Amino acid sequence: MGLPGNRIFCPISQIDTAYVDQPEQYVGQTFQFLVKKLTEGGRNIVVSRRELLEAEQEQARKVFMQSLELDSVFTGRVTRLMPYGAFVELVPGVEGMVHISELSWSRLEKPEEVVKPGDKIQVKVLRIEPGKKQKKIALSVKQVQGDPWTNIDREYQPGQKITGKVTRCA
């Protein structure tokens, strides 16, 4: 990496925007870097890739936020789960939250019952609200799937016998 005869150092924290636990995955690849430190007549060069990636992500985030509309449907990646719902990354740097009540048409105790971090899911934008750092985006999984009660009369007829499992008593 670098000019012939020069060795360049990139700290692991500066190779990507996310935590890197397997730095060997970057060996042999070619990237653009920003020179952060140049000392000893060019014998000590320190670079960063992170700042370039963050600038690209910020530009993409701005473009995405300008085009974001209610009722839009996106495929996102679940980034983390909380007792009250799941956070979904729509594009790098932009996350929305799916409340537990919007994850499924069935009642859930925990989000883990239907999603896990890393899952790709389709979500619909329900609300866009002002936030401290960026807008808060409320999402829904169940609204993309459609209401199961809408076509229930096509599947079941009065007098038809079916087998089911009791899931709870009220």
PDB file of C-alpha atoms in Angstrom:
ATOM      1  CA  MET A   1       0.000   0.000   0.000  1.00  0.00           C
ATOM      2  CA  GLY A   2       1.386   3.411  -0.874  1.00  0.00           C
ATOM      3  CA  LEU A   3       4.288   4.699  -2.915  1.00  0.00           C
ATOM      4  CA  PRO A   4       7.122   2.373  -3.924  1.00  0.00           C
ATOM      5  CA  GLY A   5       9.488   2.064  -0.988  1.00  0.00           C
ATOM      6  CA  ASN A   6       7.077   3.684   1.473  1.00  0.00           C
ATOM      7  CA  ARG A   7       5.031   1.809   4.024  1.00  0.00           C
ATOM      8  CA  ILE A   8       1.757   3.371   5.094  1.00  0.00           C
ATOM      9  CA  PHE A   9      -0.060   2.611   8.342  1.00  0.00           C
ATOM     10  CA  CYS A  10      -3.848   2.579   8.729  1.00  0.00           C
ATOM     11  CA  PRO A  11      -5.091   2.038  12.309  1.00  0.00           C
ATOM     12  CA  ILE A  12      -7.758  -0.673  12.485  1.00  0.00           C
ATOM     13  CA  SER A  13     -10.238   1.900  13.804  1.00  0.00           C
ATOM     14  CA  GLN A  14      -9.793   3.881  10.582  1.00  0.00           C
ATOM     15  CA  ILE A  15     -10.236   1.086   8.007  1.00  0.00           C
ATOM     16  CA  ASP A  16     -14.065   1.102   8.111  1.00  0.00           C
ATOM     17  CA  THR A  17     -17.005   2.885   9.737  1.00  0.00           C
ATOM     18  CA  ALA A  18     -17.987  -0.172  11.783  1.00  0.00           C
ATOM     19  CA  TYR A  19     -15.979  -2.198  14.282  1.00  0.00           C
ATOM     20  CA  VAL A  20     -13.619  -4.595  12.513  1.00  0.00           C
ATOM     21  CA  ASP A  21     -12.844  -7.861  14.281  1.00  0.00           C
ATOM     22  CA  GLN A  22     -11.189  -9.581  11.295  1.00  0.00           C
ATOM     23  CA  PRO A  23      -8.698  -7.102   9.791  1.00  0.00           C
ATOM     24  CA  GLU A  24      -7.237  -9.821   7.552  1.00  0.00           C
ATOM     25  CA  GLN A  25     -10.307  -9.493   5.313  1.00  0.00           C
ATOM     26  CA  TYR A  26      -8.829  -6.216   4.014  1.00  0.00           C
ATOM     27  CA  VAL A  27      -5.432  -7.662   3.051  1.00  0.00           C
ATOM     28  CA  GLY A  28      -4.806  -7.521  -0.688  1.00  0.00           C
ATOM     29  CA  GLN A  29      -7.668  -5.095  -1.401  1.00  0.00           C
ATOM     30  CA  THR A  30      -7.246  -1.613  -2.839  1.00  0.00           C
ATOM     31  CA  PHE A  31      -8.947   1.410  -1.260  1.00  0.00           C
ATOM     32  CA  GLN A  32      -8.748   5.189  -1.246  1.00  0.00           C
ATOM     33  CA  PHE A  33      -7.316   6.732   1.911  1.00  0.00           C
ATOM     34  CA  LEU A  34      -6.946  10.185   3.405  1.00  0.00           C
ATOM     35  CA  VAL A  35      -3.422  11.041   4.598  1.00  0.00           C
ATOM     36  CA  LYS A  36      -3.701  12.050   8.272  1.00  0.00           C
ATOM     37  CA  LYS A  37      -0.058  12.257   9.285  1.00  0.00           C
ATOM     38  CA  LEU A  38       3.150  12.604   7.310  1.00  0.00           C
ATOM     39  CA  THR A  39       6.384  12.781   9.297  1.00  0.00           C
ATOM     40  CA  GLU A  40      10.059  11.882   9.052  1.00  0.00           C
ATOM     41  CA  GLY A  41      10.268  13.056   5.456  1.00  0.00           C
ATOM     42  CA  GLY A  42       7.555  10.634   4.325  1.00  0.00           C
ATOM     43  CA  ARG A  43       8.890   7.597   6.185  1.00  0.00           C
ATOM     44  CA  ASN A  44       6.005   7.690   8.679  1.00  0.00           C
ATOM     45  CA  ILE A  45       2.615   7.971   6.949  1.00  0.00           C
ATOM     46  CA  VAL A  46      -0.700   7.391   8.720  1.00  0.00           C
ATOM     47  CA  VAL A  47      -3.942   7.215   6.719  1.00  0.00           C
ATOM     48  CA  SER A  48      -7.680   6.901   7.304  1.00  0.00           C
ATOM     49  CA  ARG A  49     -10.379   5.340   5.156  1.00  0.00           C
ATOM     50  CA  ARG A  50     -13.093   5.927   7.739  1.00  0.00           C
ATOM     51  CA  GLU A  51     -13.397   9.673   7.132  1.00  0.00           C
ATOM     52  CA  LEU A  52     -13.897   9.170   3.390  1.00  0.00           C
ATOM     53  CA  LEU A  53     -16.566   6.513   4.007  1.00  0.00           C
ATOM     54  CA  GLU A  54     -18.345   8.711   6.550  1.00  0.00           C
ATOM     55  CA  ALA A  55     -18.429  11.616   4.073  1.00  0.00           C
ATOM     56  CA  GLU A  56     -19.900   9.337   1.374  1.00  0.00           C
ATOM     57  CA  GLN A  57     -22.487   7.994   3.826  1.00  0.00           C
ATOM     58  CA  GLU A  58     -23.461  11.496   4.903  1.00  0.00           C
ATOM     59  CA  GLN A  59     -24.031  12.539   1.287  1.00  0.00           C
ATOM     60  CA  ALA A  60     -26.091   9.385   0.589  1.00  0.00           C
ATOM     61  CA  ARG A  61     -28.050   9.967   3.819  1.00  0.00           C
ATOM     62  CA  LYS A  62     -28.946  13.525   2.789  1.00  0.00           C
ATOM     63  CA  VAL A  63     -30.139  12.385  -0.651  1.00  0.00           C
ATOM     64  CA  PHE A  64     -32.162   9.561   0.913  1.00  0.00           C
ATOM     65  CA  MET A  65     -33.778  11.816   3.538  1.00  0.00           C
ATOM     66  CA  GLN A  66     -34.841  14.321   0.862  1.00  0.00           C
ATOM     67  CA  SER A  67     -36.625  11.577  -1.078  1.00  0.00           C
ATOM     68  CA  LEU A  68     -38.122   9.802   1.965  1.00  0.00           C
ATOM     69  CA  GLU A  69     -41.932   9.756   1.888  1.00  0.00           C
ATOM     70  CA  LEU A  70     -44.724   8.258   3.970  1.00  0.00           C
ATOM     71  CA  ASP A  71     -45.970   4.841   2.821  1.00  0.00           C
ATOM     72  CA  SER A  72     -42.686   4.124   0.975  1.00  0.00           C
ATOM     73  CA  VAL A  73     -41.560   0.494   1.179  1.00  0.00           C
ATOM     74  CA  PHE A  74     -37.881  -0.413   1.649  1.00  0.00           C
ATOM     75  CA  THR A  75     -35.801  -3.492   2.254  1.00  0.00           C
ATOM     76  CA  GLY A  76     -33.678  -2.869   5.316  1.00  0.00           C
ATOM     77  CA  ARG A  77     -31.356  -4.760   7.629  1.00  0.00           C
ATOM     78  CA  VAL A  78     -32.171  -5.350  11.300  1.00  0.00           C
ATOM     79  CA  THR A  79     -29.316  -3.790  13.276  1.00  0.00           C
ATOM     80  CA  ARG A  80     -30.392  -4.331  16.875  1.00  0.00           C
ATOM     81  CA  LEU A  81     -33.299  -5.466  18.993  1.00  0.00           C
ATOM     82  CA  MET A  82     -34.788  -3.819  22.054  1.00  0.00           C
ATOM     83  CA  PRO A  83     -37.673  -5.012  24.260  1.00  0.00           C
ATOM     84  CA  TYR A  84     -39.943  -2.479  22.523  1.00  0.00           C
ATOM     85  CA  GLY A  85     -38.988  -3.217  18.891  1.00  0.00           C
ATOM     86  CA  ALA A  86     -36.304  -3.532  16.232  1.00  0.00           C
ATOM     87  CA  PHE A  87     -34.025  -0.946  14.644  1.00  0.00           C
ATOM     88  CA  VAL A  88     -33.682  -1.287  10.875  1.00  0.00           C
ATOM     89  CA  GLU A  89     -30.993   0.307   8.711  1.00  0.00           C
ATOM     90  CA  LEU A  90     -32.622   1.622   5.532  1.00  0.00           C
ATOM     91  CA  VAL A  91     -29.392   2.948   3.991  1.00  0.00           C
ATOM     92  CA  PRO A  92     -25.994   3.337   5.674  1.00  0.00           C
ATOM     93  CA  GLY A  93     -26.383   5.984   8.361  1.00  0.00           C
ATOM     94  CA  VAL A  94     -30.208   5.974   8.380  1.00  0.00           C
ATOM     95  CA  GLU A  95     -32.138   3.805  10.808  1.00  0.00           C
ATOM     96  CA  GLY A  96     -35.811   3.551  11.563  1.00  0.00           C
ATOM     97  CA  MET A  97     -37.597   1.712  14.335  1.00  0.00           C
ATOM     98  CA  VAL A  98     -40.282  -0.948  14.045  1.00  0.00           C
ATOM     99  CA  HIS A  99     -42.335  -0.989  17.247  1.00  0.00           C
ATOM    100  CA  ILE A 100     -43.058  -4.496  18.539  1.00  0.00           C
ATOM    101  CA  SER A 101     -46.750  -3.990  17.706  1.00  0.00           C
ATOM    102  CA  GLU A 102     -45.801  -3.402  14.037  1.00  0.00           C
ATOM    103  CA  LEU A 103     -43.558  -6.481  13.674  1.00  0.00           C
ATOM    104  CA  SER A 104     -46.366  -8.995  13.272  1.00  0.00           C
ATOM    105  CA  TRP A 105     -50.131  -9.308  13.131  1.00  0.00           C
ATOM    106  CA  SER A 106     -49.798 -11.795  16.008  1.00  0.00           C
ATOM    107  CA  ARG A 107     -49.126 -10.676  19.557  1.00  0.00           C
ATOM    108  CA  LEU A 108     -45.425 -10.893  20.448  1.00  0.00           C
ATOM    109  CA  GLU A 109     -43.666 -11.006  23.792  1.00  0.00           C
ATOM    110  CA  LYS A 110     -40.244 -10.205  22.309  1.00  0.00           C
ATOM    111  CA  PRO A 111     -39.016  -9.024  18.887  1.00  0.00           C
ATOM    112  CA  GLU A 112     -36.692 -12.073  18.816  1.00  0.00           C
ATOM    113  CA  GLU A 113     -39.756 -14.197  18.066  1.00  0.00           C
ATOM    114  CA  VAL A 114     -39.835 -12.916  14.462  1.00  0.00           C
ATOM    115  CA  VAL A 115     -36.515 -11.163  13.634  1.00  0.00           C
ATOM    116  CA  LYS A 116     -32.851 -11.228  14.552  1.00  0.00           C
ATOM    117  CA  PRO A 117     -29.957  -8.827  13.900  1.00  0.00           C
ATOM    118  CA  GLY A 118     -28.749  -9.113  10.316  1.00  0.00           C
ATOM    119  CA  ASP A 119     -32.145 -10.138   8.898  1.00  0.00           C
ATOM    120  CA  LYS A 120     -33.227  -8.372   5.707  1.00  0.00           C
ATOM    121  CA  ILE A 121     -36.863  -7.317   6.004  1.00  0.00           C
ATOM    122  CA  GLN A 122     -39.346  -5.218   4.058  1.00  0.00           C
ATOM    123  CA  VAL A 123     -40.714  -2.228   5.952  1.00  0.00           C
ATOM    124  CA  LYS A 124     -43.198   0.544   5.273  1.00  0.00           C
ATOM    125  CA  VAL A 125     -42.666   4.131   6.465  1.00  0.00           C
ATOM    126  CA  LEU A 126     -45.477   5.079   8.880  1.00  0.00           C
ATOM    127  CA  ARG A 127     -44.239   8.364  10.338  1.00  0.00           C
ATOM    128  CA  ILE A 128     -41.347  10.789   9.995  1.00  0.00           C
ATOM    129  CA  GLU A 129     -40.849  13.000  13.051  1.00  0.00           C
ATOM    130  CA  PRO A 130     -38.235  15.581  14.023  1.00  0.00           C
ATOM    131  CA  GLY A 131     -35.480  14.267  16.289  1.00  0.00           C
ATOM    132  CA  LYS A 132     -32.480  15.706  18.125  1.00  0.00           C
ATOM    133  CA  LYS A 133     -29.792  14.571  15.656  1.00  0.00           C
ATOM    134  CA  GLN A 134     -31.856  13.321  12.734  1.00  0.00           C
ATOM    135  CA  LYS A 135     -35.468  12.586  11.921  1.00  0.00           C
ATOM    136  CA  LYS A 136     -37.158   9.672  13.684  1.00  0.00           C
ATOM    137  CA  ILE A 137     -38.584   7.152  11.248  1.00  0.00           C
ATOM    138  CA  ALA A 138     -41.385   4.843  12.400  1.00  0.00           C
ATOM    139  CA  LEU A 139     -41.629   1.651  10.349  1.00  0.00           C
ATOM    140  CA  SER A 140     -43.977  -1.319  10.007  1.00  0.00           C
ATOM    141  CA  VAL A 141     -43.419  -4.887   8.844  1.00  0.00           C
ATOM    142  CA  LYS A 142     -47.020  -6.022   9.166  1.00  0.00           C
ATOM    143  CA  GLN A 143     -48.373  -3.240   6.936  1.00  0.00           C
ATOM    144  CA  VAL A 144     -46.210  -4.496   4.067  1.00  0.00           C
ATOM    145  CA  GLN A 145     -47.680  -7.980   4.478  1.00  0.00           C
ATOM    146  CA  GLY A 146     -51.294  -6.817   4.462  1.00  0.00           C
ATOM    147  CA  ASP A 147     -54.049  -7.479   6.988  1.00  0.00           C
ATOM    148  CA  PRO A 148     -54.716 -11.238   7.264  1.00  0.00           C
ATOM    149  CA  TRP A 149     -58.377 -10.519   8.144  1.00  0.00           C
ATOM    150  CA  THR A 150     -59.034  -8.805   4.810  1.00  0.00           C
ATOM    151  CA  ASN A 151     -59.374 -12.063   2.844  1.00  0.00           C
ATOM    152  CA  ILE A 152     -60.425 -14.371   5.679  1.00  0.00           C
ATOM    153  CA  ASP A 153     -63.787 -15.075   4.029  1.00  0.00           C
ATOM    154  CA  ARG A 154     -61.988 -16.612   1.029  1.00  0.00           C
ATOM    155  CA  GLU A 155     -60.180 -19.146   3.227  1.00  0.00           C
ATOM    156  CA  TYR A 156     -62.920 -20.031   5.705  1.00  0.00           C
ATOM    157  CA  GLN A 157     -66.649 -20.479   5.269  1.00  0.00           C
ATOM    158  CA  PRO A 158     -69.386 -20.561   7.947  1.00  0.00           C
ATOM    159  CA  GLY A 159     -69.853 -24.150   9.164  1.00  0.00           C
ATOM    160  CA  GLN A 160     -66.411 -25.257   7.976  1.00  0.00           C
ATOM    161  CA  LYS A 161     -64.464 -27.403  10.482  1.00  0.00           C
ATOM    162  CA  ILE A 162     -60.826 -26.511  11.078  1.00  0.00           C
ATOM    163  CA  THR A 163     -58.095 -27.642  13.474  1.00  0.00           C
ATOM    164  CA  GLY A 164     -56.200 -25.035  15.491  1.00  0.00           C
ATOM    165  CA  LYS A 165     -53.892 -24.641  18.431  1.00  0.00           C
ATOM    166  CA  VAL A 166     -54.889 -22.696  21.573  1.00  0.00           C
ATOM    167  CA  THR A 167     -52.220 -20.062  22.105  1.00  0.00           C
ATOM    168  CA  ARG A 168     -53.625 -18.178  25.135  1.00  0.00           C
ATOM    169  CA  CYS A 169     -56.709 -17.687  27.261  1.00  0.00           C
ATOM    170  CA  ALA A 170     -58.197 -14.333  28.149  1.00  0.00           C
TER     171      ALA A 170
END
